[in-house]
């Protein structure tokens, strides 16, 4: 029996991984996809034509970058829908509005007009049949110091050169955002409690929790006739 069957995780599940920059989403995405034999949906940082420019001048590029991310995530969403699920997604679409666009608007690095335009587009795109909510959002959390160390060690120059206050602001917003998030079921994992890089077996308790959460939420959805 494979891990997916062992933990009762449906083959068409869609699991999205959320959390602040550097917390370990991509690493967890790979570990879960390997264990479950699922496809992955990644944010492609290297081919993003705006990201470097954005870090050099938030005001000039924040709207362009959000539109770019929205288009990319919508294409990924469509792909997941067309395959019929069985995906682990690196970062949820909810974080683009709930964290990034909102933060730049509230900190004055995105104009109100641009923010309203972006929100209208986001709402119109998300309210479509291509956007079934994920079965589960896994939220990765940890101490600010550990996350900052990971950003520095990963070594993307644009992130290393960004003032620490930016990461601090984002960290606080994430805590508040997840406490109020209710668009789909949430499993919170502390990065101090597993280490999928150095101890492959630490994915097992995660899989067990994922199976449990998805079974509960599917039961709840079918009894409330939700999709
Ligand atoms: N369990 C772990 N232990 C130590 N380092 C980790 C662990 N998970 C991820 N990392 C490291 O932290 C950095 C950020 O991880 P990554 O998965 O790219 O984060 P994200 O996708 O959330 O930005 C990478 O250098 C990665 O190798
Ligand atoms: N919606 C976004 N707005 C601004 N910046 C974003 C957005 N989504 C991702 N990013 C940035 C943050 C990081 O520098 C890279 C990749 O994120 P990661 O958390 O490392 O996967 O893109």
Coordinates of N, CA and C in Angstrom, one line a residue, residues 12-222:
X12 N -7.4 12.8 -5.9 CA -7.7 14.1 -6.6 C -7.6 15.3 -5.6
X13 N -6.9 15.1 -4.5 CA -6.8 16.2 -3.5 C -5.9 17.3 -4.1
X14 N -6.3 18.5 -3.7 CA -5.5 19.7 -4.0 C -5.1 20.3 -2.6
X15 N -3.7 20.3 -2.4 CA -3.2 20.8 -1.2 C -2.3 22.0 -1.5
X16 N -2.6 23.1 -0.8 CA -1.8 24.4 -1.1 C -1.0 24.7 0.1
X17 N 0.3 25.1 -0.1 CA 1.2 25.4 1.0 C 1.4 26.9 1.1
X18 N 1.1 27.4 2.3 CA 1.1 28.9 2.5 C 2.2 29.2 3.6
X19 N 2.6 30.4 3.6 CA 3.5 30.9 4.7 C 4.5 31.9 4.1
X20 N 5.1 32.6 5.0 CA 5.9 33.8 4.5 C 7.1 33.3 3.7
X21 N 7.7 34.3 3.1 CA 8.9 34.0 2.2 C 10.0 33.3 3.0
X22 N 10.5 32.2 2.5 CA 11.7 31.5 3.1 C 11.3 30.5 4.2
X23 N 10.0 30.4 4.5 CA 9.6 29.5 5.6 C 9.8 28.0 5.3
X24 N 9.8 27.7 3.9 CA 10.0 26.3 3.5 C 8.9 25.7 2.7
X25 N 8.1 26.5 2.0 CA 7.0 26.1 1.2 C 7.5 25.1 0.1
X26 N 8.5 25.6 -0.7 CA 8.9 24.8 -1.9 C 9.4 23.5 -1.4
X27 N 10.2 23.5 -0.3 CA 10.8 22.2 0.2 C 9.6 21.3 0.6
X28 N 8.6 21.8 1.3 CA 7.5 21.0 1.7 C 6.7 20.5 0.5
X29 N 6.5 21.4 -0.5 CA 5.8 21.0 -1.7 C 6.5 19.8 -2.4
X30 N 7.8 19.8 -2.5 CA 8.5 18.7 -3.1 C 8.4 17.4 -2.2
X31 N 8.5 17.6 -0.9 CA 8.5 16.4 0.0 C 7.1 15.7 -0.1
X32 N 6.0 16.5 -0.1 CA 4.7 16.0 -0.1 C 4.4 15.3 -1.5
X33 N 4.8 16.0 -2.5 CA 4.5 15.5 -3.9 C 5.2 14.2 -4.1
X34 N 6.5 14.1 -3.6 CA 7.2 12.8 -3.7 C 6.5 11.7 -2.9
X35 N 6.1 12.0 -1.7 CA 5.5 11.0 -0.8 C 4.1 10.5 -1.4
X36 N 3.4 11.4 -2.0 CA 2.0 11.1 -2.5 C 2.0 10.8 -4.0
X37 N 3.1 11.0 -4.7 CA 3.1 10.8 -6.1 C 2.1 11.8 -6.8
X38 N 2.1 13.0 -6.3 CA 1.3 14.1 -6.8 C 2.1 15.0 -7.7
X39 N 1.4 15.8 -8.6 CA 2.0 16.8 -9.4 C 2.3 18.0 -8.5
X40 N 3.2 18.9 -9.0 CA 3.5 20.1 -8.2 C 3.1 21.4 -9.1
X41 N 2.8 22.4 -8.4 CA 2.6 23.7 -9.1 C 3.4 24.7 -8.3
X42 N 4.5 25.2 -9.0 CA 5.4 26.1 -8.3 C 5.3 27.5 -8.8
X43 N 5.7 28.5 -8.0 CA 6.0 29.8 -8.4 C 7.3 29.8 -9.1
X44 N 7.4 30.3 -10.3 CA 8.7 30.3 -11.0 C 9.4 31.7 -10.8
X45 N 10.3 31.7 -9.9 CA 11.0 32.9 -9.5 C 12.0 33.4 -10.6
X46 N 12.7 32.4 -11.1 CA 13.8 32.7 -12.1 C 13.3 33.4 -13.3
X47 N 12.1 33.0 -13.8 CA 11.6 33.5 -15.1 C 10.7 34.7 -14.9
X48 N 10.5 35.2 -13.6 CA 9.6 36.3 -13.4 C 10.3 37.6 -13.9
X49 N 9.6 38.3 -14.9 CA 10.3 39.4 -15.4 C 10.2 40.7 -14.6
X50 N 9.5 40.7 -13.5 CA 9.3 41.9 -12.7 C 9.9 41.8 -11.3
X51 N 10.2 40.6 -10.8 CA 10.5 40.5 -9.4 C 11.8 41.3 -9.0
X52 N 12.8 41.2 -9.8 CA 14.1 41.9 -9.5 C 13.8 43.4 -9.5
X53 N 13.1 43.9 -10.5 CA 12.8 45.3 -10.6 C 11.9 45.8 -9.4
X54 N 11.0 44.9 -9.1 CA 10.1 45.2 -7.9 C 10.9 45.4 -6.7
X55 N 11.8 44.6 -6.4 CA 12.6 44.7 -5.1 C 13.4 46.0 -5.2
X56 N 13.7 46.5 -6.4 CA 14.5 47.7 -6.5 C 13.6 49.0 -6.3
X57 N 12.3 48.8 -6.7 CA 11.5 50.0 -6.7 C 10.0 49.5 -6.5
X58 N 9.6 49.4 -5.3 CA 8.2 48.8 -5.0 C 7.2 49.7 -5.7
X59 N 7.3 51.0 -5.6 CA 6.2 51.9 -6.1 C 6.0 51.7 -7.6
X60 N 7.1 51.6 -8.3 CA 7.1 51.6 -9.7 C 6.5 50.3 -10.2
X61 N 6.8 49.2 -9.5 CA 6.5 47.8 -10.1 C 5.5 47.0 -9.4
X62 N 4.9 47.5 -8.3 CA 4.1 46.6 -7.5 C 2.8 46.1 -8.2
X63 N 2.2 47.1 -9.0 CA 1.0 46.7 -9.7 C 1.3 45.7 -10.8
X64 N 2.4 46.0 -11.6 CA 2.8 45.1 -12.7 C 3.0 43.7 -12.1
X65 N 3.7 43.6 -11.0 CA 4.1 42.3 -10.4 C 2.8 41.6 -10.0
X66 N 1.9 42.3 -9.3 CA 0.7 41.6 -8.9 C -0.1 41.0 -10.1
X67 N -0.2 41.8 -11.1 CA -0.9 41.3 -12.3 C -0.2 40.1 -12.9
X68 N 1.1 40.2 -12.9 CA 1.9 39.0 -13.5 C 1.6 37.8 -12.6
X69 N 1.7 37.9 -11.3 CA 1.4 36.8 -10.4 C 0.0 36.2 -10.6
X70 N -0.9 37.1 -10.7 CA -2.3 36.7 -10.8 C -2.5 35.9 -12.1
X71 N -1.9 36.3 -13.2 CA -2.0 35.6 -14.5 C -1.4 34.2 -14.3
X72 N -0.2 34.2 -13.7 CA 0.5 32.9 -13.6 C -0.3 32.0 -12.7
X73 N -0.8 32.5 -11.6 CA -1.5 31.6 -10.7 C -2.8 31.1 -11.3
X74 N -3.4 32.0 -12.1 CA -4.7 31.5 -12.7 C -4.4 30.4 -13.7
X75 N -3.3 30.5 -14.5 CA -2.9 29.5 -15.4 C -2.7 28.2 -14.7
X76 N -2.0 28.3 -13.6 CA -1.7 27.1 -12.8 C -3.0 26.4 -12.2
X77 N -3.9 27.3 -11.8 CA -5.2 26.9 -11.3 C -6.0 26.1 -12.3
X78 N -5.9 26.6 -13.5 CA -6.6 26.0 -14.7 C -6.0 24.6 -14.9
X79 N -4.7 24.6 -14.9 CA -4.0 23.3 -15.1 C -4.5 22.2 -14.1
X80 N -4.5 22.7 -12.8 CA -4.9 21.8 -11.7 C -6.3 21.3 -11.9
X81 N -7.2 22.2 -12.3 CA -8.6 21.9 -12.6 C -8.7 20.8 -13.8
X82 N -7.9 21.1 -14.8 CA -8.0 20.2 -16.0 C -7.4 18.8 -15.7
X83 N -6.4 18.7 -14.9 CA -5.9 17.4 -14.5 C -6.8 16.7 -13.5
X84 N -7.8 17.4 -12.9 CA -8.7 16.8 -12.0 C -8.0 16.6 -10.6
X85 N -7.1 17.5 -10.2 CA -6.5 17.5 -8.9 C -5.3 16.6 -8.8
X86 N -4.9 16.2 -7.6 CA -3.7 15.4 -7.4 C -2.5 16.3 -7.4
X87 N -2.6 17.5 -6.8 CA -1.6 18.5 -6.9 C -1.2 19.0 -5.5
X88 N 0.1 19.4 -5.4 CA 0.6 20.2 -4.3 C 1.0 21.5 -4.8
X89 N 0.5 22.6 -4.3 CA 0.7 23.9 -4.9 C 1.5 24.8 -3.9
X90 N 2.6 25.3 -4.4 CA 3.6 26.1 -3.7 C 3.0 27.6 -3.6
X91 N 2.5 27.9 -2.5 CA 1.8 29.2 -2.2 C 0.4 29.3 -2.8
X92 N -0.5 29.8 -1.9 CA -1.9 29.9 -2.3 C -2.2 31.2 -3.0
X93 N -3.2 31.3 -3.8 CA -3.6 32.5 -4.5 C -4.1 33.5 -3.4
X94 N -4.6 33.0 -2.3 CA -5.1 33.9 -1.3 C -4.1 34.9 -0.7
X95 N -2.8 34.4 -0.7 CA -1.8 35.3 -0.1 C -1.5 36.5 -1.0
X96 N -1.7 36.4 -2.3 CA -1.4 37.5 -3.2 C -2.2 38.8 -2.8
X97 N -3.5 38.5 -2.5 CA -4.3 39.7 -2.1 C -4.2 39.9 -0.6
X98 N -4.4 38.8 0.2 CA -4.4 38.9 1.7 C -3.2 39.4 2.3
X99 N -2.0 39.2 1.7 CA -0.7 39.6 2.2 C -0.1 40.7 1.3
X100 N 0.3 40.3 0.1 CA 1.2 41.2 -0.7 C 0.5 42.5 -1.2
X101 N -0.6 42.3 -2.0 CA -1.2 43.5 -2.5 C -1.6 44.4 -1.4
X102 N -2.2 43.8 -0.4 CA -2.8 44.6 0.7 C -1.6 45.4 1.4
X103 N -0.5 44.7 1.7 CA 0.6 45.3 2.4 C 1.1 46.5 1.6
X104 N 1.3 46.3 0.3 CA 1.9 47.4 -0.5 C 0.9 48.5 -0.6
X105 N -0.4 48.2 -0.7 CA -1.3 49.3 -0.7 C -1.3 50.1 0.7
X106 N -1.3 49.3 1.8 CA -1.4 50.0 3.1 C -0.1 50.7 3.5
X107 N 1.0 50.2 2.9 CA 2.3 50.9 3.2 C 2.6 52.0 2.2
X108 N 1.7 52.2 1.2 CA 1.8 53.3 0.3 C 2.7 53.1 -0.9
X109 N 3.0 51.8 -1.2 CA 3.8 51.5 -2.3 C 3.0 50.9 -3.5
X110 N 1.6 50.9 -3.3 CA 0.7 50.7 -4.4 C -0.4 51.7 -4.3
X111 N -0.8 52.4 -5.4 CA -1.8 53.4 -5.3 C -3.2 52.8 -5.1
X112 N -4.1 53.6 -4.6 CA -5.4 53.1 -4.3 C -6.1 52.7 -5.6
X113 N -5.9 53.5 -6.7 CA -6.5 53.1 -8.0 C -6.0 51.8 -8.5
X114 N -4.7 51.5 -8.3 CA -4.1 50.3 -8.8 C -4.7 49.1 -7.9
X115 N -4.7 49.4 -6.6 CA -5.2 48.4 -5.7 C -6.7 48.0 -6.0
X116 N -7.5 48.9 -6.2 CA -8.9 48.7 -6.5 C -9.0 47.9 -7.8
X117 N -8.3 48.3 -8.8 CA -8.3 47.6 -10.1 C -7.9 46.2 -9.9
X118 N -6.8 46.0 -9.2 CA -6.3 44.6 -9.0 C -7.3 43.8 -8.2
X119 N -7.9 44.3 -7.2 CA -8.9 43.6 -6.4 C -10.1 43.2 -7.2
X120 N -10.5 44.1 -8.1 CA -11.7 43.8 -9.0 C -11.3 42.6 -9.9
X121 N -10.1 42.7 -10.4 CA -9.7 41.6 -11.4 C -9.6 40.3 -10.6
X122 N -9.0 40.4 -9.4 CA -8.8 39.2 -8.6 C -10.2 38.5 -8.3
X123 N -11.1 39.4 -7.8 CA -12.4 38.8 -7.5 C -13.1 38.2 -8.7
X124 N -13.0 38.9 -9.9 CA -13.7 38.3 -11.1 C -13.0 37.0 -11.5
X125 N -11.7 36.9 -11.3 CA -11.0 35.7 -11.8 C -11.3 34.5 -10.8
X126 N -11.4 34.8 -9.5 CA -11.4 33.7 -8.5 C -12.9 33.2 -8.5
X127 N -13.9 34.0 -8.8 CA -15.2 33.5 -8.8 C -15.6 32.8 -10.1
X128 N -14.8 31.8 -10.5 CA -15.1 31.0 -11.7 C -15.0 29.6 -11.4
X129 N -15.6 28.7 -12.3 CA -15.5 27.3 -12.1 C -14.0 26.8 -12.0
X130 N -13.1 27.6 -12.6 CA -11.7 27.2 -12.5 C -11.1 27.3 -11.1
X131 N -11.9 27.9 -10.2 CA -11.3 28.0 -8.9 C -12.0 27.3 -7.8
X132 N -12.0 26.0 -7.8 CA -12.4 25.2 -6.7 C -11.4 25.5 -5.5
X133 N -11.9 25.8 -4.3 CA -11.0 26.0 -3.2 C -10.2 24.7 -3.0
X134 N -9.0 24.8 -2.5 CA -8.2 23.6 -2.2 C -8.9 22.8 -1.1
X135 N -8.5 21.5 -1.0 CA -9.0 20.6 0.1 C -8.4 21.1 1.4
X136 N -7.1 21.5 1.3 CA -6.4 21.9 2.5 C -5.4 22.9 2.2
X137 N -5.3 23.9 3.2 CA -4.1 24.8 3.1 C -3.2 24.5 4.3
X138 N -2.0 24.1 4.0 CA -1.0 23.8 5.0 C -0.3 25.1 5.3
X139 N -0.4 25.6 6.5 CA 0.3 26.9 6.9 C 1.6 26.6 7.6
X140 N 2.7 27.0 7.1 CA 4.0 26.8 7.7 C 4.3 28.0 8.5
X141 N 4.7 27.8 9.8 CA 5.1 28.9 10.7 C 6.3 28.5 11.4
X142 N 7.0 29.6 11.9 CA 8.2 29.4 12.7 C 8.6 30.7 13.3
X143 N 9.8 30.7 13.9 CA 10.3 32.0 14.6 C 10.8 32.9 13.5
X144 N 10.7 34.2 13.7 CA 11.1 35.2 12.7 C 12.6 35.0 12.5
X145 N 13.4 34.7 13.5 CA 14.9 34.6 13.3 C 15.2 33.4 12.4
X146 N 14.5 32.3 12.7 CA 14.8 31.1 11.8 C 14.5 31.4 10.3
X147 N 13.3 32.1 10.1 CA 12.9 32.4 8.8 C 13.9 33.3 8.1
X148 N 14.3 34.3 8.8 CA 15.3 35.3 8.3 C 16.6 34.6 7.9
X149 N 17.0 33.7 8.8 CA 18.2 32.9 8.5 C 18.1 32.1 7.2
X150 N 16.9 31.5 7.0 CA 16.6 30.8 5.8 C 16.7 31.7 4.5
X151 N 16.1 32.9 4.7 CA 16.1 33.8 3.5 C 17.6 34.1 3.2
X152 N 18.4 34.4 4.2 CA 19.8 34.8 4.0 C 20.5 33.6 3.4
X153 N 20.3 32.4 3.9 CA 21.1 31.2 3.4 C 20.7 30.8 2.0
X154 N 19.4 31.0 1.7 CA 19.0 30.6 0.3 C 19.7 31.4 -0.7
X155 N 19.9 32.7 -0.4 CA 20.8 33.5 -1.2 C 20.3 34.1 -2.4
X156 N 19.0 34.5 -2.5 CA 18.5 35.3 -3.6 C 18.9 36.7 -3.3
X157 N 19.8 37.3 -4.1 CA 20.4 38.7 -3.8 C 19.2 39.7 -3.6
X158 N 18.2 39.7 -4.4 CA 17.1 40.7 -4.2 C 16.5 40.6 -2.8
X159 N 16.4 39.4 -2.3 CA 15.8 39.2 -0.9 C 16.8 39.6 0.2
X160 N 18.1 39.2 -0.1 CA 19.1 39.5 0.9 C 19.3 40.9 1.1
X161 N 19.1 41.7 0.0 CA 19.4 43.1 0.1 C 18.2 43.9 0.5
X162 N 17.0 43.3 0.7 CA 15.8 43.9 1.2 C 15.9 44.2 2.7
X163 N 15.5 45.4 3.2 CA 15.7 45.7 4.6 C 14.8 44.7 5.4
X164 N 15.4 44.4 6.6 CA 14.8 43.4 7.5 C 13.4 43.8 7.9
X165 N 13.1 45.1 7.9 CA 11.8 45.6 8.3 C 10.7 45.1 7.4
X166 N 11.0 44.9 6.1 CA 10.1 44.4 5.1 C 9.6 43.0 5.5
X167 N 10.6 42.1 5.9 CA 10.3 40.8 6.3 C 9.5 40.7 7.6
X168 N 9.9 41.7 8.5 CA 9.2 41.8 9.8 C 7.7 42.1 9.6
X169 N 7.5 43.1 8.8 CA 6.1 43.5 8.5 C 5.3 42.4 7.9
X170 N 5.9 41.6 7.0 CA 5.2 40.5 6.3 C 5.0 39.4 7.3
X171 N 5.9 39.1 8.2 CA 5.8 38.1 9.2 C 4.6 38.4 10.1
X172 N 4.4 39.6 10.6 CA 3.3 40.0 11.4 C 2.0 39.9 10.7
X173 N 2.0 40.3 9.5 CA 0.8 40.3 8.7 C 0.3 38.8 8.5
X174 N 1.3 37.9 8.2 CA 0.9 36.5 8.1 C 0.2 36.0 9.3
X175 N 0.7 36.3 10.5 CA 0.2 35.8 11.7 C -1.3 36.3 11.9
X176 N -1.5 37.5 11.5 CA -2.9 38.0 11.6 C -3.8 37.4 10.5
X177 N -3.2 37.3 9.4 CA -4.0 36.8 8.2 C -4.5 35.3 8.5
X178 N -3.6 34.5 9.0 CA -3.9 33.1 9.1 C -5.0 32.9 10.3
X179 N -4.8 33.8 11.3 CA -5.8 33.7 12.4 C -7.2 34.0 11.9
X180 N -7.4 34.7 10.8 CA -8.7 35.1 10.4 C -9.1 34.4 9.1
X181 N -8.3 33.5 8.6 CA -8.5 32.9 7.3 C -9.6 31.8 7.4
X182 N -10.6 31.8 6.5 CA -11.6 30.7 6.6 C -12.1 30.3 5.2
X183 N -11.3 30.5 4.2 CA -11.8 30.1 2.8 C -11.7 28.6 2.6
X184 N -10.8 27.9 3.3 CA -10.7 26.4 3.2 C -10.1 25.9 4.5
X185 N -10.2 24.6 4.7 CA -9.6 24.0 5.9 C -8.1 24.3 6.0
X186 N -7.6 24.5 7.2 CA -6.2 24.9 7.5 C -5.5 23.9 8.4
X187 N -4.3 23.4 8.0 CA -3.5 22.6 9.0 C -2.2 23.5 9.2
X188 N -2.0 23.8 10.5 CA -0.8 24.6 10.8 C 0.3 23.7 11.2
X189 N 1.5 23.9 10.6 CA 2.7 23.1 11.0 C 3.8 24.1 11.4
X190 N 4.5 23.7 12.6 CA 5.6 24.5 13.0 C 6.9 23.9 12.4
X191 N 7.7 24.8 11.8 CA 8.9 24.2 11.1 C 9.9 23.6 12.1
X192 N 9.7 23.9 13.4 CA 10.6 23.3 14.4 C 10.2 21.8 14.6
X193 N 9.1 21.4 14.1 CA 8.6 20.0 14.4 C 8.8 19.0 13.4
X194 N 9.5 19.4 12.3 CA 9.8 18.4 11.2 C 11.0 18.9 10.5
X195 N 11.7 18.0 9.8 CA 12.9 18.4 9.0 C 12.9 17.5 7.8
X196 N 12.2 17.8 6.8 CA 12.1 16.9 5.6 C 13.4 16.9 4.8
X197 N 14.3 17.8 5.1 CA 15.6 17.8 4.3 C 16.5 16.8 4.9
X198 N 16.6 16.7 6.3 CA 17.6 15.8 6.9 C 17.0 14.6 7.5
X199 N 15.7 14.5 7.6 CA 15.1 13.3 8.2 C 13.8 13.0 7.4
X200 N 13.9 12.2 6.4 CA 12.8 12.0 5.4 C 11.6 11.4 6.1
X201 N 11.8 10.7 7.2 CA 10.7 10.1 7.9 C 9.8 11.1 8.6
X202 N 10.3 12.3 8.8 CA 9.5 13.4 9.5 C 8.3 13.8 8.6
X203 N 8.2 13.3 7.4 CA 7.0 13.6 6.6 C 5.8 12.8 7.0
X204 N 6.1 11.6 7.6 CA 5.0 10.7 8.0 C 3.9 11.3 8.9
X205 N 4.3 11.9 10.0 CA 3.3 12.5 10.8 C 2.5 13.6 10.1
X206 N 3.2 14.3 9.2 CA 2.5 15.3 8.4 C 1.4 14.7 7.5
X207 N 1.8 13.5 6.9 CA 0.9 12.8 6.0 C -0.3 12.4 6.8
X208 N -0.1 11.9 8.0 CA -1.2 11.4 8.8 C -2.2 12.5 9.1
X209 N -1.6 13.7 9.5 CA -2.5 14.8 9.7 C -3.3 15.3 8.5
X210 N -2.6 15.3 7.3 CA -3.2 15.7 6.1 C -4.4 14.8 5.8
X211 N -4.1 13.5 5.9 CA -5.2 12.5 5.6 C -6.4 12.7 6.5
X212 N -6.1 12.9 7.8 CA -7.2 13.1 8.7 C -8.0 14.4 8.4
X213 N -7.3 15.5 8.1 CA -8.0 16.8 7.8 C -8.8 16.7 6.5
X214 N -8.2 16.1 5.5 CA -9.0 16.0 4.2 C -10.2 15.2 4.3
X215 N -10.1 14.0 5.1 CA -11.3 13.2 5.2 C -12.4 13.9 6.0
X216 N -12.0 14.6 7.0 CA -13.0 15.4 7.8 C -13.6 16.5 6.9
X217 N -12.8 17.2 6.1 CA -13.4 18.3 5.4 C -14.2 17.8 4.2
X218 N -13.9 16.7 3.6 CA -14.7 16.2 2.5 C -16.0 15.7 3.1
X219 N -16.0 15.1 4.3 CA -17.3 14.6 4.9 C -18.2 15.9 5.2
X220 N -17.5 16.9 5.7 CA -18.3 18.1 6.0 C -18.8 18.7 4.7
X221 N -18.0 18.8 3.7 CA -18.5 19.4 2.4 C -19.6 18.6 1.8
X222 N -19.5 17.3 1.8 CA -20.6 16.5 1.2 C -21.9 16.6 2.0

